[in-house]
Amino acid sequence: MSFTEETWARTAPLQKAILTMPFNAELAAGTLPEATFQGYIVQDAHYLEGFARALAMTASRAPHSPDIAQLAGSANGAIAVERQLHGDYMARFGISPETFAATPPSRACDHYVSFLIRSAAVDPFPVAVAALLPCFWIYHRVGQFIHATAAADHPYRAWIETYASEDFETSVQAMLDLTDRLGESADQTLRPAMHAAFARSSWHEWMFWHSAHHQAGWDEPPMIEGDMPAEPETVEIRSPSG
């Protein structure tokens, strides 16, 4: 069993939950409300910008030039998808660049991107790669799963065809090959860390779609007028000689 086959098997219940969760079930059936999909597209555009940054950061840490080229190319591809697929949907939904810029990333989006960028910055290179893999692999699996039953006039066919396409499959396979190569050469400390990173990103994938289905944002603390804490007094700091 390859490293990626093993790590997928370890997360099998979560991967099944992703395929059958309400957002993807309704997306597959073509019954997902347009407002829900619209909110998801906005958040996914935010996410892909952060994902591209994490890919580029990880590429800069790759020890071999082919891996640098692969990951940097994937970063460019993520931006291309954001500009084309998301741009088309935003134009269809009447979402202006100003409206997009004024819509902050959701809590789920922000947490996922923060996890990936932190991993890209501080984790060993193989662990950072394992953290990036679920976005490739899970989206392709979901795209293929939905494409198998989607009607010709499916309202979200452009999204489905993007992630079920042969071009995307090629990039997914390249990422699988890279992860397998790194996993096979990993020691007994690094290999579990790679499994953990893959599992955590898979959870973030589930949480991203779950959040989109519920249109969840950020929890705000209750602010009661008159209960605001007083501003701290300004204390003048004098030098010892003063």
PDB file of C-alpha atoms in Angstrom:
ATOM      1  CA  MET A   1       0.000   0.000   0.000  1.00  0.00           C
ATOM      2  CA  SER A   2       1.389   3.403  -0.951  1.00  0.00           C
ATOM      3  CA  PHE A   3       1.652   6.249   1.532  1.00  0.00           C
ATOM      4  CA  THR A   4      -1.311   8.103   0.004  1.00  0.00           C
ATOM      5  CA  GLU A   5      -3.438   4.949  -0.066  1.00  0.00           C
ATOM      6  CA  GLU A   6      -2.631   4.427   3.590  1.00  0.00           C
ATOM      7  CA  THR A   7      -3.419   7.995   4.597  1.00  0.00           C
ATOM      8  CA  TRP A   8      -6.703   7.897   2.670  1.00  0.00           C
ATOM      9  CA  ALA A   9      -7.652   4.642   4.405  1.00  0.00           C
ATOM     10  CA  ARG A  10      -6.889   6.219   7.775  1.00  0.00           C
ATOM     11  CA  THR A  11      -9.367   9.008   7.015  1.00  0.00           C
ATOM     12  CA  ALA A  12     -11.951   6.871   5.186  1.00  0.00           C
ATOM     13  CA  PRO A  13     -14.935   7.725   7.465  1.00  0.00           C
ATOM     14  CA  LEU A  14     -14.216  11.445   7.061  1.00  0.00           C
ATOM     15  CA  GLN A  15     -13.814  11.106   3.283  1.00  0.00           C
ATOM     16  CA  LYS A  16     -17.175   9.311   3.076  1.00  0.00           C
ATOM     17  CA  ALA A  17     -18.774  12.022   5.209  1.00  0.00           C
ATOM     18  CA  ILE A  18     -17.475  14.665   2.780  1.00  0.00           C
ATOM     19  CA  LEU A  19     -19.026  12.914  -0.225  1.00  0.00           C
ATOM     20  CA  THR A  20     -22.411  12.551   1.458  1.00  0.00           C
ATOM     21  CA  MET A  21     -22.596  15.765   3.500  1.00  0.00           C
ATOM     22  CA  PRO A  22     -25.615  18.015   2.783  1.00  0.00           C
ATOM     23  CA  PHE A  23     -23.697  20.617   0.762  1.00  0.00           C
ATOM     24  CA  ASN A  24     -22.262  18.076  -1.667  1.00  0.00           C
ATOM     25  CA  ALA A  25     -25.433  15.973  -1.750  1.00  0.00           C
ATOM     26  CA  GLU A  26     -27.459  19.019  -2.775  1.00  0.00           C
ATOM     27  CA  LEU A  27     -24.725  20.125  -5.172  1.00  0.00           C
ATOM     28  CA  ALA A  28     -24.823  16.690  -6.825  1.00  0.00           C
ATOM     29  CA  ALA A  29     -28.613  16.785  -7.119  1.00  0.00           C
ATOM     30  CA  GLY A  30     -28.579  20.331  -8.495  1.00  0.00           C
ATOM     31  CA  THR A  31     -30.814  21.483  -5.636  1.00  0.00           C
ATOM     32  CA  LEU A  32     -28.240  23.521  -3.734  1.00  0.00           C
ATOM     33  CA  PRO A  33     -29.776  27.005  -3.332  1.00  0.00           C
ATOM     34  CA  GLU A  34     -28.106  29.602  -5.507  1.00  0.00           C
ATOM     35  CA  ALA A  35     -27.557  31.883  -2.517  1.00  0.00           C
ATOM     36  CA  THR A  36     -25.654  29.089  -0.745  1.00  0.00           C
ATOM     37  CA  PHE A  37     -23.507  28.374  -3.796  1.00  0.00           C
ATOM     38  CA  GLN A  38     -22.900  32.097  -4.261  1.00  0.00           C
ATOM     39  CA  GLY A  39     -21.621  32.417  -0.703  1.00  0.00           C
ATOM     40  CA  TYR A  40     -19.443  29.356  -1.212  1.00  0.00           C
ATOM     41  CA  ILE A  41     -17.908  30.767  -4.411  1.00  0.00           C
ATOM     42  CA  VAL A  42     -16.936  33.984  -2.651  1.00  0.00           C
ATOM     43  CA  GLN A  43     -15.304  32.074   0.184  1.00  0.00           C
ATOM     44  CA  ASP A  44     -13.617  29.657  -2.206  1.00  0.00           C
ATOM     45  CA  ALA A  45     -12.100  32.590  -4.076  1.00  0.00           C
ATOM     46  CA  HIS A  46     -10.670  33.863  -0.787  1.00  0.00           C
ATOM     47  CA  TYR A  47      -9.431  30.371  -0.007  1.00  0.00           C
ATOM     48  CA  LEU A  48      -7.711  29.836  -3.359  1.00  0.00           C
ATOM     49  CA  GLU A  49      -5.699  33.018  -2.921  1.00  0.00           C
ATOM     50  CA  GLY A  50      -4.402  31.712   0.410  1.00  0.00           C
ATOM     51  CA  PHE A  51      -3.909  28.218  -1.014  1.00  0.00           C
ATOM     52  CA  ALA A  52      -1.792  29.640  -3.830  1.00  0.00           C
ATOM     53  CA  ARG A  53       0.360  31.471  -1.270  1.00  0.00           C
ATOM     54  CA  ALA A  54       0.835  28.247   0.714  1.00  0.00           C
ATOM     55  CA  LEU A  55       1.808  26.398  -2.466  1.00  0.00           C
ATOM     56  CA  ALA A  56       4.311  29.107  -3.399  1.00  0.00           C
ATOM     57  CA  MET A  57       5.801  29.128   0.109  1.00  0.00           C
ATOM     58  CA  THR A  58       6.130  25.352   0.081  1.00  0.00           C
ATOM     59  CA  ALA A  59       7.693  25.477  -3.387  1.00  0.00           C
ATOM     60  CA  SER A  60      10.366  27.850  -2.087  1.00  0.00           C
ATOM     61  CA  ARG A  61      11.388  25.221   0.466  1.00  0.00           C
ATOM     62  CA  ALA A  62      11.533  22.275  -1.939  1.00  0.00           C
ATOM     63  CA  PRO A  63      15.019  20.705  -2.085  1.00  0.00           C
ATOM     64  CA  HIS A  64      14.824  19.754  -5.773  1.00  0.00           C
ATOM     65  CA  SER A  65      14.102  21.968  -8.769  1.00  0.00           C
ATOM     66  CA  PRO A  66      11.408  19.691 -10.318  1.00  0.00           C
ATOM     67  CA  ASP A  67       9.425  19.931  -7.074  1.00  0.00           C
ATOM     68  CA  ILE A  68       9.835  23.710  -7.050  1.00  0.00           C
ATOM     69  CA  ALA A  69       8.481  23.865 -10.604  1.00  0.00           C
ATOM     70  CA  GLN A  70       5.571  21.529  -9.830  1.00  0.00           C
ATOM     71  CA  LEU A  71       4.357  23.370  -6.740  1.00  0.00           C
ATOM     72  CA  ALA A  72       4.894  26.816  -8.249  1.00  0.00           C
ATOM     73  CA  GLY A  73       2.938  25.683 -11.310  1.00  0.00           C
ATOM     74  CA  SER A  74       0.117  24.500  -9.059  1.00  0.00           C
ATOM     75  CA  ALA A  75       0.098  27.899  -7.347  1.00  0.00           C
ATOM     76  CA  ASN A  76      -0.286  29.537 -10.751  1.00  0.00           C
ATOM     77  CA  GLY A  77      -3.056  27.069 -11.587  1.00  0.00           C
ATOM     78  CA  ALA A  78      -4.954  27.921  -8.407  1.00  0.00           C
ATOM     79  CA  ILE A  79      -4.906  31.600  -9.329  1.00  0.00           C
ATOM     80  CA  ALA A  80      -6.037  30.738 -12.874  1.00  0.00           C
ATOM     81  CA  VAL A  81      -9.039  28.813 -11.519  1.00  0.00           C
ATOM     82  CA  GLU A  82      -9.887  31.689  -9.191  1.00  0.00           C
ATOM     83  CA  ARG A  83      -9.792  34.171 -12.062  1.00  0.00           C
ATOM     84  CA  GLN A  84     -11.672  32.075 -14.615  1.00  0.00           C
ATOM     85  CA  LEU A  85     -14.162  29.806 -12.830  1.00  0.00           C
ATOM     86  CA  HIS A  86     -14.868  32.081  -9.906  1.00  0.00           C
ATOM     87  CA  GLY A  87     -14.743  35.166 -12.074  1.00  0.00           C
ATOM     88  CA  ASP A  88     -17.414  33.702 -14.371  1.00  0.00           C
ATOM     89  CA  TYR A  89     -19.675  32.806 -11.457  1.00  0.00           C
ATOM     90  CA  MET A  90     -19.201  36.170  -9.776  1.00  0.00           C
ATOM     91  CA  ALA A  91     -20.131  37.934 -12.998  1.00  0.00           C
ATOM     92  CA  ARG A  92     -23.208  35.702 -13.278  1.00  0.00           C
ATOM     93  CA  PHE A  93     -24.208  36.488  -9.700  1.00  0.00           C
ATOM     94  CA  GLY A  94     -23.485  40.210 -10.065  1.00  0.00           C
ATOM     95  CA  ILE A  95     -20.716  40.216  -7.452  1.00  0.00           C
ATOM     96  CA  SER A  96     -18.457  43.172  -8.162  1.00  0.00           C
ATOM     97  CA  PRO A  97     -14.754  43.261  -7.204  1.00  0.00           C
ATOM     98  CA  GLU A  98     -15.691  45.847  -4.580  1.00  0.00           C
ATOM     99  CA  THR A  99     -18.329  43.552  -3.063  1.00  0.00           C
ATOM    100  CA  PHE A 100     -15.896  40.644  -3.009  1.00  0.00           C
ATOM    101  CA  ALA A 101     -13.198  42.760  -1.357  1.00  0.00           C
ATOM    102  CA  ALA A 102     -15.691  43.937   1.251  1.00  0.00           C
ATOM    103  CA  THR A 103     -16.718  40.370   2.121  1.00  0.00           C
ATOM    104  CA  PRO A 104     -14.238  38.966   4.644  1.00  0.00           C
ATOM    105  CA  PRO A 105     -13.147  35.329   4.698  1.00  0.00           C
ATOM    106  CA  SER A 106     -15.377  33.188   6.877  1.00  0.00           C
ATOM    107  CA  ARG A 107     -14.049  31.645  10.064  1.00  0.00           C
ATOM    108  CA  ALA A 108     -13.710  28.255   8.348  1.00  0.00           C
ATOM    109  CA  CYS A 109     -11.888  29.781   5.392  1.00  0.00           C
ATOM    110  CA  ASP A 110      -9.560  31.827   7.577  1.00  0.00           C
ATOM    111  CA  HIS A 111      -8.697  28.862   9.804  1.00  0.00           C
ATOM    112  CA  TYR A 112      -7.981  26.570   6.846  1.00  0.00           C
ATOM    113  CA  VAL A 113      -5.758  29.095   5.094  1.00  0.00           C
ATOM    114  CA  SER A 114      -3.952  29.921   8.339  1.00  0.00           C
ATOM    115  CA  PHE A 115      -3.264  26.222   8.921  1.00  0.00           C
ATOM    116  CA  LEU A 116      -1.824  25.762   5.422  1.00  0.00           C
ATOM    117  CA  ILE A 117       0.361  28.871   5.549  1.00  0.00           C
ATOM    118  CA  ARG A 118       1.640  27.982   9.011  1.00  0.00           C
ATOM    119  CA  SER A 119       2.467  24.473   7.795  1.00  0.00           C
ATOM    120  CA  ALA A 120       4.203  25.868   4.706  1.00  0.00           C
ATOM    121  CA  ALA A 121       6.241  28.228   6.874  1.00  0.00           C
ATOM    122  CA  VAL A 122       7.336  26.049   9.786  1.00  0.00           C
ATOM    123  CA  ASP A 123       6.692  22.348   9.128  1.00  0.00           C
ATOM    124  CA  PRO A 124       9.188  20.081   7.353  1.00  0.00           C
ATOM    125  CA  PHE A 125       8.711  20.129   3.588  1.00  0.00           C
ATOM    126  CA  PRO A 126       7.066  16.654   3.402  1.00  0.00           C
ATOM    127  CA  VAL A 127       4.547  17.618   6.074  1.00  0.00           C
ATOM    128  CA  ALA A 128       3.648  20.835   4.256  1.00  0.00           C
ATOM    129  CA  VAL A 129       3.091  18.833   1.054  1.00  0.00           C
ATOM    130  CA  ALA A 130       0.840  16.354   2.879  1.00  0.00           C
ATOM    131  CA  ALA A 131      -1.204  19.281   4.229  1.00  0.00           C
ATOM    132  CA  LEU A 132      -1.706  20.612   0.683  1.00  0.00           C
ATOM    133  CA  LEU A 133      -2.745  17.277  -0.847  1.00  0.00           C
ATOM    134  CA  PRO A 134      -6.398  17.083   0.340  1.00  0.00           C
ATOM    135  CA  CYS A 135      -7.438  20.183  -1.582  1.00  0.00           C
ATOM    136  CA  PHE A 136      -6.293  18.496  -4.788  1.00  0.00           C
ATOM    137  CA  TRP A 137      -7.420  14.966  -4.086  1.00  0.00           C
ATOM    138  CA  ILE A 138     -10.724  15.547  -2.309  1.00  0.00           C
ATOM    139  CA  TYR A 139     -11.947  18.094  -4.856  1.00  0.00           C
ATOM    140  CA  HIS A 140     -11.164  15.672  -7.678  1.00  0.00           C
ATOM    141  CA  ARG A 141     -12.958  12.833  -5.894  1.00  0.00           C
ATOM    142  CA  VAL A 142     -15.992  15.007  -5.248  1.00  0.00           C
ATOM    143  CA  GLY A 143     -15.941  16.310  -8.817  1.00  0.00           C
ATOM    144  CA  GLN A 144     -15.808  12.798 -10.255  1.00  0.00           C
ATOM    145  CA  PHE A 145     -18.499  11.551  -7.878  1.00  0.00           C
ATOM    146  CA  ILE A 146     -20.908  14.309  -8.863  1.00  0.00           C
ATOM    147  CA  HIS A 147     -19.985  14.211 -12.562  1.00  0.00           C
ATOM    148  CA  ALA A 148     -21.033  10.547 -12.759  1.00  0.00           C
ATOM    149  CA  THR A 149     -24.686  11.416 -12.114  1.00  0.00           C
ATOM    150  CA  ALA A 150     -24.980  15.111 -12.998  1.00  0.00           C
ATOM    151  CA  ALA A 151     -27.639  16.025 -15.539  1.00  0.00           C
ATOM    152  CA  ALA A 152     -26.592  17.779 -18.734  1.00  0.00           C
ATOM    153  CA  ASP A 153     -28.386  20.945 -17.648  1.00  0.00           C
ATOM    154  CA  HIS A 154     -26.958  20.890 -14.115  1.00  0.00           C
ATOM    155  CA  PRO A 155     -26.931  24.479 -12.802  1.00  0.00           C
ATOM    156  CA  TYR A 156     -23.353  24.155 -11.508  1.00  0.00           C
ATOM    157  CA  ARG A 157     -21.906  22.150 -14.401  1.00  0.00           C
ATOM    158  CA  ALA A 158     -18.929  24.494 -14.903  1.00  0.00           C
ATOM    159  CA  TRP A 159     -17.782  23.795 -11.345  1.00  0.00           C
ATOM    160  CA  ILE A 160     -18.269  20.046 -11.766  1.00  0.00           C
ATOM    161  CA  GLU A 161     -16.394  19.859 -15.045  1.00  0.00           C
ATOM    162  CA  THR A 162     -13.478  21.869 -13.675  1.00  0.00           C
ATOM    163  CA  TYR A 163     -12.780  19.410 -10.868  1.00  0.00           C
ATOM    164  CA  ALA A 164     -13.657  16.243 -12.810  1.00  0.00           C
ATOM    165  CA  SER A 165     -11.513  17.234 -15.793  1.00  0.00           C
ATOM    166  CA  GLU A 166      -8.482  15.374 -17.133  1.00  0.00           C
ATOM    167  CA  ASP A 167      -6.336  18.496 -16.702  1.00  0.00           C
ATOM    168  CA  PHE A 168      -7.143  18.638 -13.006  1.00  0.00           C
ATOM    169  CA  GLU A 169      -6.621  14.883 -12.700  1.00  0.00           C
ATOM    170  CA  THR A 170      -3.106  15.330 -14.097  1.00  0.00           C
ATOM    171  CA  SER A 171      -2.242  17.898 -11.425  1.00  0.00           C
ATOM    172  CA  VAL A 172      -3.765  15.684  -8.725  1.00  0.00           C
ATOM    173  CA  GLN A 173      -1.715  12.683  -9.846  1.00  0.00           C
ATOM    174  CA  ALA A 174       1.474  14.755  -9.809  1.00  0.00           C
ATOM    175  CA  MET A 175       0.719  15.779  -6.212  1.00  0.00           C
ATOM    176  CA  LEU A 176      -0.019  12.160  -5.264  1.00  0.00           C
ATOM    177  CA  ASP A 177       3.271  11.025  -6.791  1.00  0.00           C
ATOM    178  CA  LEU A 178       5.207  13.718  -4.930  1.00  0.00           C
ATOM    179  CA  THR A 179       3.527  12.865  -1.620  1.00  0.00           C
ATOM    180  CA  ASP A 180       4.141   9.143  -2.095  1.00  0.00           C
ATOM    181  CA  ARG A 181       7.815   9.737  -2.827  1.00  0.00           C
ATOM    182  CA  LEU A 182       8.194  11.885   0.280  1.00  0.00           C
ATOM    183  CA  GLY A 183       6.180   9.484   2.425  1.00  0.00           C
ATOM    184  CA  GLU A 184       8.205   6.458   1.369  1.00  0.00           C
ATOM    185  CA  SER A 185      11.476   8.133   2.370  1.00  0.00           C
ATOM    186  CA  ALA A 186      10.108   9.633   5.613  1.00  0.00           C
ATOM    187  CA  ASP A 187      11.388   8.341   8.949  1.00  0.00           C
ATOM    188  CA  GLN A 188       9.285   7.175  11.891  1.00  0.00           C
ATOM    189  CA  THR A 189       8.884  10.721  13.177  1.00  0.00           C
ATOM    190  CA  LEU A 190       8.107  12.446   9.900  1.00  0.00           C
ATOM    191  CA  ARG A 191       5.652   9.888   8.532  1.00  0.00           C
ATOM    192  CA  PRO A 192       3.102  10.220  11.383  1.00  0.00           C
ATOM    193  CA  ALA A 193       3.344  14.002  11.091  1.00  0.00           C
ATOM    194  CA  MET A 194       2.471  13.732   7.396  1.00  0.00           C
ATOM    195  CA  HIS A 195      -0.538  11.552   8.214  1.00  0.00           C
ATOM    196  CA  ALA A 196      -1.665  14.067  10.830  1.00  0.00           C
ATOM    197  CA  ALA A 197      -1.323  17.006   8.423  1.00  0.00           C
ATOM    198  CA  PHE A 198      -3.344  15.198   5.756  1.00  0.00           C
ATOM    199  CA  ALA A 199      -6.067  14.342   8.278  1.00  0.00           C
ATOM    200  CA  ARG A 200      -6.231  17.910   9.588  1.00  0.00           C
ATOM    201  CA  SER A 201      -6.572  19.396   6.093  1.00  0.00           C
ATOM    202  CA  SER A 202      -9.242  16.808   5.258  1.00  0.00           C
ATOM    203  CA  TRP A 203     -11.168  17.974   8.320  1.00  0.00           C
ATOM    204  CA  HIS A 204     -10.784  21.563   7.167  1.00  0.00           C
ATOM    205  CA  GLU A 205     -12.234  20.557   3.763  1.00  0.00           C
ATOM    206  CA  TRP A 206     -15.295  19.122   5.500  1.00  0.00           C
ATOM    207  CA  MET A 207     -15.593  22.184   7.722  1.00  0.00           C
ATOM    208  CA  PHE A 208     -15.321  24.554   4.761  1.00  0.00           C
ATOM    209  CA  TRP A 209     -18.300  22.961   2.995  1.00  0.00           C
ATOM    210  CA  HIS A 210     -20.219  22.593   6.268  1.00  0.00           C
ATOM    211  CA  SER A 211     -19.690  26.286   6.976  1.00  0.00           C
ATOM    212  CA  ALA A 212     -20.761  27.226   3.451  1.00  0.00           C
ATOM    213  CA  HIS A 213     -23.955  25.166   3.746  1.00  0.00           C
ATOM    214  CA  HIS A 214     -24.889  26.958   6.953  1.00  0.00           C
ATOM    215  CA  GLN A 215     -23.573  30.309   5.672  1.00  0.00           C
ATOM    216  CA  ALA A 216     -21.612  30.597   8.894  1.00  0.00           C
ATOM    217  CA  GLY A 217     -19.464  33.611   9.598  1.00  0.00           C
ATOM    218  CA  TRP A 218     -17.755  34.744  12.766  1.00  0.00           C
ATOM    219  CA  ASP A 219     -19.300  34.618  16.213  1.00  0.00           C
ATOM    220  CA  GLU A 220     -19.538  38.079  17.716  1.00  0.00           C
ATOM    221  CA  PRO A 221     -19.544  38.745  21.455  1.00  0.00           C
ATOM    222  CA  PRO A 222     -22.633  40.520  22.805  1.00  0.00           C
ATOM    223  CA  MET A 223     -21.932  44.215  23.242  1.00  0.00           C
ATOM    224  CA  ILE A 224     -24.228  45.896  25.752  1.00  0.00           C
ATOM    225  CA  GLU A 225     -24.273  49.661  25.735  1.00  0.00           C
ATOM    226  CA  GLY A 226     -22.814  51.051  28.928  1.00  0.00           C
ATOM    227  CA  ASP A 227     -20.845  47.911  29.734  1.00  0.00           C
ATOM    228  CA  MET A 228     -17.794  48.776  27.692  1.00  0.00           C
ATOM    229  CA  PRO A 229     -14.605  48.700  29.760  1.00  0.00           C
ATOM    230  CA  ALA A 230     -13.107  52.063  30.548  1.00  0.00           C
ATOM    231  CA  GLU A 231     -10.120  53.198  28.564  1.00  0.00           C
ATOM    232  CA  PRO A 232      -6.920  52.600  30.534  1.00  0.00           C
ATOM    233  CA  GLU A 233      -5.278  55.660  31.946  1.00  0.00           C
ATOM    234  CA  THR A 234      -2.234  56.918  30.124  1.00  0.00           C
ATOM    235  CA  VAL A 235       0.859  56.501  32.237  1.00  0.00           C
ATOM    236  CA  GLU A 236       3.776  58.782  31.568  1.00  0.00           C
ATOM    237  CA  ILE A 237       7.059  56.909  31.471  1.00  0.00           C
ATOM    238  CA  ARG A 238      10.032  58.936  32.672  1.00  0.00           C
ATOM    239  CA  SER A 239      13.663  58.080  32.161  1.00  0.00           C
ATOM    240  CA  PRO A 240      15.734  57.396  35.292  1.00  0.00           C
ATOM    241  CA  SER A 241      17.452  60.719  34.845  1.00  0.00           C
ATOM    242  CA  GLY A 242      14.166  62.568  34.531  1.00  0.00           C
TER     243      GLY A 242
END
